XYZ file of C-alpha atoms in Angstrom:
574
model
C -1.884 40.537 -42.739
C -1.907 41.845 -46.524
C -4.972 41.054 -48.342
C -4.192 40.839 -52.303
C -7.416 41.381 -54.435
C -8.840 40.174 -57.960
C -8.738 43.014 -60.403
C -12.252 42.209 -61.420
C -13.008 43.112 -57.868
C -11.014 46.029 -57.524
C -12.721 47.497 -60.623
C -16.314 46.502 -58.947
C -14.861 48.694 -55.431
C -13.653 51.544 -57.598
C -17.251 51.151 -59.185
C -19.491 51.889 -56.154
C -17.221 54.353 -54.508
C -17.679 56.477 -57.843
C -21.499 55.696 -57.265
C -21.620 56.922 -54.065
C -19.456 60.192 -54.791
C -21.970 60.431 -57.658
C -25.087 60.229 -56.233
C -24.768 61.374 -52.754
C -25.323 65.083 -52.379
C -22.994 66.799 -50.346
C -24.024 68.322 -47.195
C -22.068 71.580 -48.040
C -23.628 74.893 -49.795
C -22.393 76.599 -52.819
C -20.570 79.881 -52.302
C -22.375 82.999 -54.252
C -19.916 85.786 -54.542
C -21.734 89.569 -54.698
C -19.522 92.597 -56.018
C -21.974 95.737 -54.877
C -21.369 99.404 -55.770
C -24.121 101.174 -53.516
C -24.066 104.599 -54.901
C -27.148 107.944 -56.134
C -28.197 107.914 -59.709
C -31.122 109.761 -61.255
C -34.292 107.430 -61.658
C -37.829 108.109 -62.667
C -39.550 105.113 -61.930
C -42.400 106.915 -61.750
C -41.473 109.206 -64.720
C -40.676 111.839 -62.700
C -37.128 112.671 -61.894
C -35.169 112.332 -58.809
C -32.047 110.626 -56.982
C -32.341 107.163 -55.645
C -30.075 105.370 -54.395
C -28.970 102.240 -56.784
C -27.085 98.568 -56.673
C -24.628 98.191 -59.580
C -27.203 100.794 -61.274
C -29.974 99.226 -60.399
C -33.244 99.816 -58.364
C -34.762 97.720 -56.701
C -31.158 95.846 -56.502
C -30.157 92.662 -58.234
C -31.689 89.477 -56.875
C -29.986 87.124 -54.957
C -31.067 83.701 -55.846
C -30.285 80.852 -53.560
C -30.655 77.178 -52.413
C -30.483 76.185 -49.089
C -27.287 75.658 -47.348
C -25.506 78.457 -49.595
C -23.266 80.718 -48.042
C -23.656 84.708 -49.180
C -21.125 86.528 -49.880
C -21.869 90.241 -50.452
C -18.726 92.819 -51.398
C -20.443 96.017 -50.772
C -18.531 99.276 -51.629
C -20.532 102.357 -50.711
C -20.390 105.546 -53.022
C -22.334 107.429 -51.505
C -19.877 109.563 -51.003
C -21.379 111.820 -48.190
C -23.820 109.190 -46.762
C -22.844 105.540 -44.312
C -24.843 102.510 -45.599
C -26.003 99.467 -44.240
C -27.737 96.866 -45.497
C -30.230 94.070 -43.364
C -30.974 90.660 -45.056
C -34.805 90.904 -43.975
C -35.588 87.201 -42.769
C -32.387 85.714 -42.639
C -32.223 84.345 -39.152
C -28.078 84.883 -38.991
C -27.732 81.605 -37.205
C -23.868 82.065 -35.961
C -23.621 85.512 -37.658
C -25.397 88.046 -35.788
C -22.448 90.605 -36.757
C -23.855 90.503 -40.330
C -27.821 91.131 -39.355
C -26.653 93.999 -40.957
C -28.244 96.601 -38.398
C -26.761 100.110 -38.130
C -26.672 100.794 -33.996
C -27.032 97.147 -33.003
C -25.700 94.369 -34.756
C -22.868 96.748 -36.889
C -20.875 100.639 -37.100
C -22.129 101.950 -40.446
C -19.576 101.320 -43.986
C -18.343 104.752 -44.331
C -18.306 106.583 -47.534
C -15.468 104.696 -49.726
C -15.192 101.805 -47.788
C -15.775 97.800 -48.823
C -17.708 95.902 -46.248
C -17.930 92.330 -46.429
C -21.070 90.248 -45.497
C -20.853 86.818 -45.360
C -24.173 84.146 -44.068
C -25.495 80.933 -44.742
C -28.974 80.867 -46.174
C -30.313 78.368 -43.493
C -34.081 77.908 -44.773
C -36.200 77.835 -48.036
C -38.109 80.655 -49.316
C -38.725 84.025 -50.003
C -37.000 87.322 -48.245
C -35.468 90.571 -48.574
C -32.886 93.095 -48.196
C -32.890 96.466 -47.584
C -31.121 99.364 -46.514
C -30.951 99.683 -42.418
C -29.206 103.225 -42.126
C -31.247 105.771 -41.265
C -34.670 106.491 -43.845
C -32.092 104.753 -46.970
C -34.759 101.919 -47.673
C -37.037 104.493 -49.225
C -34.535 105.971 -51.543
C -34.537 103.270 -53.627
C -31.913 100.524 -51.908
C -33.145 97.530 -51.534
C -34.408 93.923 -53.370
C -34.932 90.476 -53.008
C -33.983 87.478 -51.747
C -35.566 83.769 -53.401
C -34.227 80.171 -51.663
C -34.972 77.082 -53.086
C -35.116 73.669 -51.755
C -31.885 71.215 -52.717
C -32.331 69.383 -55.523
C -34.642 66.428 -55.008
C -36.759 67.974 -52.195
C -40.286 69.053 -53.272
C -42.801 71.454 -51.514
C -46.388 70.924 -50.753
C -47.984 72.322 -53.749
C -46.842 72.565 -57.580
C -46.630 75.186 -60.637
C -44.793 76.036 -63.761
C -42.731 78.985 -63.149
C -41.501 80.940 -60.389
C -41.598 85.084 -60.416
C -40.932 87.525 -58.173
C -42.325 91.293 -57.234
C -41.675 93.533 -54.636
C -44.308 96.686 -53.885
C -42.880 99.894 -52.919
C -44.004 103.409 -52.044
C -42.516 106.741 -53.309
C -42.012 109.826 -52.222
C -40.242 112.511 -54.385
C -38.854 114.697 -51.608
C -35.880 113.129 -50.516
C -35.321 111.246 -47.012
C -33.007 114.285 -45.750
C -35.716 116.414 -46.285
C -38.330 114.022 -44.501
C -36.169 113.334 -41.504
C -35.747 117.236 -41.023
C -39.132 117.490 -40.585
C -40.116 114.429 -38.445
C -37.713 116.212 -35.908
C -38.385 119.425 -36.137
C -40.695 121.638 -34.073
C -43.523 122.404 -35.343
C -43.826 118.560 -36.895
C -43.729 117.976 -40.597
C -45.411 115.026 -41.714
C -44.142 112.839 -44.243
C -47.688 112.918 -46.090
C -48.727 110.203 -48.408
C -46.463 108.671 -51.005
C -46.369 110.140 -54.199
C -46.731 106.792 -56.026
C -47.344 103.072 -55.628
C -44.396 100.971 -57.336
C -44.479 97.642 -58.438
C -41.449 96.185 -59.262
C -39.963 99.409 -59.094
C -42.088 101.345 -61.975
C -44.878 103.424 -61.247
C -46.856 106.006 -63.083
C -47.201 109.754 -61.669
C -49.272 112.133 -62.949
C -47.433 114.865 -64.901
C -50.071 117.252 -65.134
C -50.028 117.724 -61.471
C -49.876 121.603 -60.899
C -46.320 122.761 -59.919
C -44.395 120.181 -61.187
C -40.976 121.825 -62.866
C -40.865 122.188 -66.549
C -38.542 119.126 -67.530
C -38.396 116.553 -64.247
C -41.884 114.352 -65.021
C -41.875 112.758 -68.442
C -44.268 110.067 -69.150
C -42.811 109.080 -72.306
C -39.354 107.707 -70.286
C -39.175 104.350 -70.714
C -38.112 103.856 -66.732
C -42.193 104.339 -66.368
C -43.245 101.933 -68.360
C -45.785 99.770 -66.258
C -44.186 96.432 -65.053
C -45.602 93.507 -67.451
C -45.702 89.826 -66.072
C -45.630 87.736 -69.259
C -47.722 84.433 -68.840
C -48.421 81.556 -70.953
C -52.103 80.716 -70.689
C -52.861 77.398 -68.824
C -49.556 77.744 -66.499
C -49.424 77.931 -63.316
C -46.851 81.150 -61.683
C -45.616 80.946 -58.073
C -45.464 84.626 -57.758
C -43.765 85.530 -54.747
C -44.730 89.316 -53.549
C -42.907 91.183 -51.119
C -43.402 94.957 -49.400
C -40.954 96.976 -48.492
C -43.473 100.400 -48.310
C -41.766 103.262 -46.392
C -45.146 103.800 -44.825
C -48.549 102.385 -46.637
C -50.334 98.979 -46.153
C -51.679 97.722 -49.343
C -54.124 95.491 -51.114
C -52.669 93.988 -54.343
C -54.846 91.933 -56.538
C -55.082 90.504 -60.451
C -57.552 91.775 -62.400
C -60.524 88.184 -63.303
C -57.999 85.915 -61.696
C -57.737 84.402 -57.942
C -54.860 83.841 -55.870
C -53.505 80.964 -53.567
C -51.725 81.670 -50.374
C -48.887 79.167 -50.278
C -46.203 80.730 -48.245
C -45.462 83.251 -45.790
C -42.309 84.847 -44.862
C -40.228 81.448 -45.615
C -43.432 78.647 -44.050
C -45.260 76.604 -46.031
C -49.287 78.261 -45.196
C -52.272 75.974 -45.406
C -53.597 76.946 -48.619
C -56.527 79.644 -49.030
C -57.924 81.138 -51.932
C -58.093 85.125 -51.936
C -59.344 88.056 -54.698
C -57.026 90.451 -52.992
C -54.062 90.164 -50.968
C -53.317 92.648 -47.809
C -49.792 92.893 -47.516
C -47.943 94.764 -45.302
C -43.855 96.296 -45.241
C -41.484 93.605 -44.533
C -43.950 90.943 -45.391
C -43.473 88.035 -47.923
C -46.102 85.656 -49.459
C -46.331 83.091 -52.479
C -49.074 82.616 -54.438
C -50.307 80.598 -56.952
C -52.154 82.242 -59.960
C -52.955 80.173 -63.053
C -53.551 82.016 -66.142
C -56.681 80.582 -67.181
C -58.600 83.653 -68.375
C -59.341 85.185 -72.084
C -55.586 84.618 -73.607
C -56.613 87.598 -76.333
C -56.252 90.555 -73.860
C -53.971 91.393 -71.298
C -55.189 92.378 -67.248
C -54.409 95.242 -64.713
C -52.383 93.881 -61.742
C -53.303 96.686 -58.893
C -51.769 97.475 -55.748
C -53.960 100.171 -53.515
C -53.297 101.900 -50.057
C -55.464 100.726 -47.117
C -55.385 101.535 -43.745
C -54.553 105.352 -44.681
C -57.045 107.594 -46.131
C -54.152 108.483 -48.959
C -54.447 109.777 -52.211
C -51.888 108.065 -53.582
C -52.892 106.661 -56.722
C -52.910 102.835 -57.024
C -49.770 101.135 -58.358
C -50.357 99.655 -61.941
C -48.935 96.652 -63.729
C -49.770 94.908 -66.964
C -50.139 90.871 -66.221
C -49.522 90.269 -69.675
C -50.837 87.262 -71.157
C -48.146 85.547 -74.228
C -47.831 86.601 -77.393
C -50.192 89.764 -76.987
C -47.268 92.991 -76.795
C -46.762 93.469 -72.761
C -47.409 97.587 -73.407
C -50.527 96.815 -74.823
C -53.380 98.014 -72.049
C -56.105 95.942 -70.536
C -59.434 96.889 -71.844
C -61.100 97.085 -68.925
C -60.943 100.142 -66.107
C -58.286 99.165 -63.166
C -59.745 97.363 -60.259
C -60.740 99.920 -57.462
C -59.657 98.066 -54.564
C -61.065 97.102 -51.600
C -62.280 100.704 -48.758
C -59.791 101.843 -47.130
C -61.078 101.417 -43.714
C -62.749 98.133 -44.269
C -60.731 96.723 -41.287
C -62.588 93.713 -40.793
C -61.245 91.552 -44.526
C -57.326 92.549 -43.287
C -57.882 90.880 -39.713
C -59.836 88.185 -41.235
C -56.910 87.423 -43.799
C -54.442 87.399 -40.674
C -56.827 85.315 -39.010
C -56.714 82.793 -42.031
C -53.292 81.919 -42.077
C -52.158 78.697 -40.650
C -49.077 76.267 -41.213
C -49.443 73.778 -44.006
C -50.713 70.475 -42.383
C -47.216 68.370 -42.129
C -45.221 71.564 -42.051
C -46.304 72.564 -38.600
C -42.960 73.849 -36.260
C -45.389 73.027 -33.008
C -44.976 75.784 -30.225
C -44.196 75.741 -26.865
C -46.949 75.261 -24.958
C -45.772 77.909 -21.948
C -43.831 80.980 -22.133
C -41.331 81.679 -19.517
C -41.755 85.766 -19.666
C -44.844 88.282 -20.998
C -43.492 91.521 -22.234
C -46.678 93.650 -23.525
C -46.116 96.001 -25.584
C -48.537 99.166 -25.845
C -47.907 101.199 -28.995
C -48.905 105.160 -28.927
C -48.297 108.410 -30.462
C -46.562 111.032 -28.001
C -44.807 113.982 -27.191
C -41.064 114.537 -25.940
C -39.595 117.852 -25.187
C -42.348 119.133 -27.836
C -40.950 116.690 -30.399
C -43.566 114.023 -32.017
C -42.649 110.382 -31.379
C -43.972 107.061 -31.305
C -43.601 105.171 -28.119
C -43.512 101.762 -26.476
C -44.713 101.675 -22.391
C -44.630 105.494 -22.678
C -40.601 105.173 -23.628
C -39.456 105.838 -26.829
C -36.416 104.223 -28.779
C -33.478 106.027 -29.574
C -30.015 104.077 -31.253
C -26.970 104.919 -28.980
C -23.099 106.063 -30.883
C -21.884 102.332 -30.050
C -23.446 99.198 -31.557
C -25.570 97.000 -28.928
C -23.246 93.765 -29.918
C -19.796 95.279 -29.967
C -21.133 97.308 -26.034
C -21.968 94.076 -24.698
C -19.096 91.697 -25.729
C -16.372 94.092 -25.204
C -18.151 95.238 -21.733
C -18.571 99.098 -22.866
C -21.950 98.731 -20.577
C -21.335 103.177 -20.446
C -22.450 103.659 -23.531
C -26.052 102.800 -23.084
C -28.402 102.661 -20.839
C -28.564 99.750 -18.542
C -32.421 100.013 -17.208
C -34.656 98.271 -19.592
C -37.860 99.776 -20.949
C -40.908 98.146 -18.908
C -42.795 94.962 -19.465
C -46.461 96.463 -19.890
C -48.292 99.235 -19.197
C -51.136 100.508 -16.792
C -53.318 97.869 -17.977
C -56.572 98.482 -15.707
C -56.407 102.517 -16.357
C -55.349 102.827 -19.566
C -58.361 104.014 -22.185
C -56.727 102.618 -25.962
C -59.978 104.239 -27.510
C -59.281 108.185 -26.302
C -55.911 110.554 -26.903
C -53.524 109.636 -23.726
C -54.343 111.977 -20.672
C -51.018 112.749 -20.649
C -49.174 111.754 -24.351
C -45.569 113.132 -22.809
C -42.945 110.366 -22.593
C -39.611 109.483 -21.993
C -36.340 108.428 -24.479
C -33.787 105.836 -23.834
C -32.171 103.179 -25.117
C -32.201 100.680 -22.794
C -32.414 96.923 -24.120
C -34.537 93.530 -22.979
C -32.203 90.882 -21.867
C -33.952 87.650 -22.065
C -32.402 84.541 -20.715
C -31.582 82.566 -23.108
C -33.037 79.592 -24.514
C -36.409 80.650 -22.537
C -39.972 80.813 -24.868
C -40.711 84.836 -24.537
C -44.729 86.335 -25.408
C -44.942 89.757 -27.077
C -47.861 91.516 -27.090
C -48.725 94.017 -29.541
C -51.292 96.081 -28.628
C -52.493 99.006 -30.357
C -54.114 102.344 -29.289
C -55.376 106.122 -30.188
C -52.774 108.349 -31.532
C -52.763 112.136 -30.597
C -55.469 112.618 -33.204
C -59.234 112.285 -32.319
C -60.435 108.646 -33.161
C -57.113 107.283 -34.957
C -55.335 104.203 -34.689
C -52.973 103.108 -37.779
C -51.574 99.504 -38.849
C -47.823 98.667 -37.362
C -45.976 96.116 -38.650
C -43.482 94.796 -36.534
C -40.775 92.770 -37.753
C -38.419 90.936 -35.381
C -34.672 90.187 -36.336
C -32.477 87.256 -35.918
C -35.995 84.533 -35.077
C -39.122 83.699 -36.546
C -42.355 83.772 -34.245
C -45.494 81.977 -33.682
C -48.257 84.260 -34.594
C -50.783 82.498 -31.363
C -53.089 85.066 -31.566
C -55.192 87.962 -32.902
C -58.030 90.186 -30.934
C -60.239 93.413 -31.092
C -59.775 96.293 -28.098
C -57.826 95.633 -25.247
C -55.609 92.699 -24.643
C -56.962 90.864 -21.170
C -53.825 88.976 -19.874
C -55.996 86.788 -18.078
C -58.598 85.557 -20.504
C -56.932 86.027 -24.192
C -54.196 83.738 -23.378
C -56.929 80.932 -23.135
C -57.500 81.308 -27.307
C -54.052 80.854 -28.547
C -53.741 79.159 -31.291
C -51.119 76.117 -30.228
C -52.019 73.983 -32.874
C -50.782 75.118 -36.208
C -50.138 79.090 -36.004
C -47.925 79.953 -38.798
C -44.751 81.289 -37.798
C -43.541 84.560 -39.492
C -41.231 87.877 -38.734
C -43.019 90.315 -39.699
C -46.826 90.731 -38.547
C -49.473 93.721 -38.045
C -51.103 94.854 -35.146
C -54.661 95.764 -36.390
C -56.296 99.406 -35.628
C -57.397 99.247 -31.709
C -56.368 95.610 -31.492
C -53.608 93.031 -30.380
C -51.161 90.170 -31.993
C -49.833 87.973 -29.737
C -46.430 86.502 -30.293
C -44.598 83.203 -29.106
C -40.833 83.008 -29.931
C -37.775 81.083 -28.664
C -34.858 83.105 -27.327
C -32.143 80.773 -28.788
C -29.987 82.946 -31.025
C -27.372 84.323 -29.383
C -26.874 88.219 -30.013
C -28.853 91.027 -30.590
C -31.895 91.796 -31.845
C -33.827 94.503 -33.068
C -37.713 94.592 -32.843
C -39.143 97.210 -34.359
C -42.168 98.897 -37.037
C -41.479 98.802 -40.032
C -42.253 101.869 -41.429
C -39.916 104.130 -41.723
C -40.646 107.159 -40.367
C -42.434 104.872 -36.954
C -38.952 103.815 -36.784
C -36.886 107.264 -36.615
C -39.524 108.590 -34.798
C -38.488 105.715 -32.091
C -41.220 102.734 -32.446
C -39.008 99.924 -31.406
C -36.910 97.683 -28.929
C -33.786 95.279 -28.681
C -33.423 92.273 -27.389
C -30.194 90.683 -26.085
C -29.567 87.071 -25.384
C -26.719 84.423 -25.135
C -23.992 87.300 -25.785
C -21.707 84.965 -23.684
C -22.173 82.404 -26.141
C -20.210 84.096 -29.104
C -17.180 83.854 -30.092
C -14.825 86.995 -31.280
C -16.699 89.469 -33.116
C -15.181 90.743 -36.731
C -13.558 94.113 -36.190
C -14.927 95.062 -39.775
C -17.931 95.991 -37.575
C -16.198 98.196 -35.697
C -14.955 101.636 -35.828
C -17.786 104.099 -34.362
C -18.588 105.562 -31.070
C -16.223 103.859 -28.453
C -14.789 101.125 -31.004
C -12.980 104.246 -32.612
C -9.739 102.340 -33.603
C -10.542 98.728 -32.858
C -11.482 98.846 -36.808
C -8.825 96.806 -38.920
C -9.718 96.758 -42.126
């Protein structure tokens, strides 16, 4: 049967299905398209001169601004011309795309000098991230930036402001990451030492009068140094988004006369609370609100100290520069000092403090289905220094984790996996080890997948007399429920009993606290594999980490651009 309409009709149909097109936003992403040149340039962004490693010229890189559903697309050529490269989009889950975590060792082979990689991911979830070099010490050398994803248009968050800015603190050394790594494996041990300088925003301020310095390399008058200004308008409100990516130092970052709102935490939505100072620590992420609402005639210090170290690293400087006063012109006040280094009790409380935004809460499992405890110490192997979990310590094998496990190479690494705790009734956290000698391998956790996993961080003495430092551990490919904080030992029995199953915040990156625990709740319901590990960089190299594997049956082919090292020599098409 043919139906025969009324043209006025027909015009009304065409009408609404242009409405619809019109108004109904499509489900689909944009595509952002990256061209990267990785490649060493001489900076001073702390006036004093030395190579770092740039993006398109540029350190910290260009941002990569976002909404979400997009789909990344990063060309990245490496001229580093005697150096691989990697790079690891810090917080991006890689839902479908663990090949492009973006993990030298695990997830990827490294891009060779003159070669293009391609990564390609979908931006899954609002808010604020990072990237970063993930080839050997690279992060500190200048190679890395940010990551900012909005909500699609129409959505709103749970709190408002005016503008939205972004920061990331760094620390800098000016001996080079060749030169550090040579001595973290050497016997005797070289220490890395404290960072030269605090950067915010990638500009610093060293002092050139410092004895020794070469006639020529530290010039204060190079504009590269000039402090980082935040230009306000007086009465708005900023979202500032901060992020860390320190090689090695905690820090406390504050505004000089001006509070701060905690809004958001490594991509969640926190239940708001007002702090002076913020502790921040690497890989960590946080919004706040800050409201210029001060004296408009004068500009204010921004500060970012060292805690947790007794360093003396001067604190990082920035102008927060209130509109239409010149954003060189200095604060006349003296910098804030900071908060005491080894105040420990403000840091815990601050972890303590956040919670998921009421109506934002992602509510955890209730059970876990395994308990892997995780004791963290300082040891000795074959008269090397290295940092340890269970007494093993973590060493990358020749062929990536992902391409081993798919493709069955189970030779190239080994197949016993590190323990699941420690000598829990025996062990004293407080005093040096008995016996600090421990083992390497690179074994892996296979979890089952789809089962809720608990990691407990729990922190002890190093090999020094009355010393315990601040890890942060940041997990790839998941986010976690932070359930819990404590002082001394972790009791399996009675701890458990104080979770927080109500509204912990979920995060990827959290501290364990000097002689203290975190407990952590996560699902294992990505399939590939995952690195958890510190994330400071010498901890790191010096082996303070694990992987995790789960639902490898679950994927699909893997892309042979990640090939092409250890026992994938020539599966590599280009």
């Amino acid at each position: 049967m043919v139906v025969f309409l009324g043209s006025n009709l027909m015009k009304f149909l065409a009408y609404c299905i242009l409405i619809c097109f019109v108004t109904v936003p499509l489900v689909e992403g944009r595509v952002r398209h990256y061209k990267w040149e990785v490649k060493y340039e001489f900076k001073s962004p702390d006036c004093y001169k030395k190579l770092a490693i740039s993006i398109n010229g540029r350190s910290p890189g260009p941002s990569i601004i976002a909404q979400q559903g997009d789909t990344i697309i990063v060309e990245l050529k490496n001229s580093l011309l005697t150096e691989n490269v990697a790079i690891h989009w810090h917080g991006i889950r890689q839902i479908g795309t663990p090949w492009f975590d973006g993990t030298e060792g695990v997830t990827q082979c490294p891009v060779l000098p003159g070669d293009t990689f391609v990564y390609k991911f979908v931006v899954d979830r609002p808010g604020t991230y990072l990237y970063h070099a993930h080839y050997g010490m690279q992060r500190e050398a200048g190679l890395y930036g940010s990551i900012r994803v909005s909500l699609p248009n129409g959505e709103s968050e749970p709190f408002s402001y005016d503008y939205d800015r972004s920061i990331i603190l760094s620390d800098w050394y000016h001996n080079s990451t060749y030169e550090q790594a040579a001595g973290l494996s050497s016997i005797p041990f070289v220490w890395v030492g404290e960072p030269h300088s605090i950067l915010i925003q990638g500009k610093g301020r060293f002092n050139c009068s410092t004895p020794g310095i070469e006639a020529g390399l530290c010039n204060t008058t190079n504009p590269e140094c000039t402090p980082y200004a935040l230009t306000v308008i007086p009465r708005k409100t900023y979202r500032l988004r901060i992020g860390s990516l320190t090689s090695l130092s905690a820090l406390s970052f504050e505004i000089e006369g001006h509070n701060m709102t905690v809004v958001e935490a490594d991509g969640h939505y926190v239940e708001p609370f007002v702090v002076q100072n913020l502790f921040i620590y690497s890989g960590e992420t946080y919004s706040v609100l800050i409201t210029a609402d001060q004296d408009p005639s004068r500009n204010y210090w921004a500060s970012a100290k060292v805690v947790s170290r007794n360093s003396n690293t001067p604190n990082g400087l920035a102008i927060f520069n209130y509109y239409p006063n010149h954003p060189r012109r200095s604060p006349p006040t003296v910098p804030p000092p900071g908060p005491r280094w080894n105040d420990t009790e403000p840091r815990l409380a601050q972890s303590i403090a956040i919670k998921s935004h009421q109506g934002y809460i992602h509510p955890p499992p209730q059970t876990s289905d395994r308990v892997i405890v995780m004791l963290n110490t300082q040891n000795r192997i074959n008269g090397n220094v290295r940092w340890s979990i269970n007494n093993v310590s973590f060493n990358l094998p020749h062929t990536p984790y992902l391409i081993s496990l798919k493709h069955n190479l189970l030779h190239t690494f080994n197949q016993n996996p590190p323990p699941d705790g420690y000598d829990f009734a025996n062990y004293d956290i407080y005093s040096i080890a008995m016996n600090v000698n421990a083992t390497t391998s690179n074994g892996i956790y296979k979890l089952k997948f789809n089962t809720t996993v608990d990691i407990i961080l729990q922190n002890a003495n190093t090999m020094n007399p009355n010393n315990s430092e601040t890890h942060p551990w940041h997990l790839h490919g998941h986010d976690f429920w932070v359930v819990g904080y404590g002082k001394g030992k972790f009791d399996k029995f009675k701890d458990p009993k104080n979770y927080n199953l109500v509204n912990p915040i979920m995060k990827n990156t959290v501290p364990v606290h000097p002689y203290g625990w975190t407990a952590l709740r996560f699902r294992a319901d990505n399939p590939g594999v995952w690195a958890f590990h510190c994330h400071i960089e010498s901890h790191f190299f010096m082996g303070m980490g694990v992987v995790f594997e789960e639902g490898i049956e679950k994927l699909g082919s893997l892309p042979t651009s990640i090939m092409g090292c250890g026992d994938t020599k020539g599966f590599h098409r280009p």
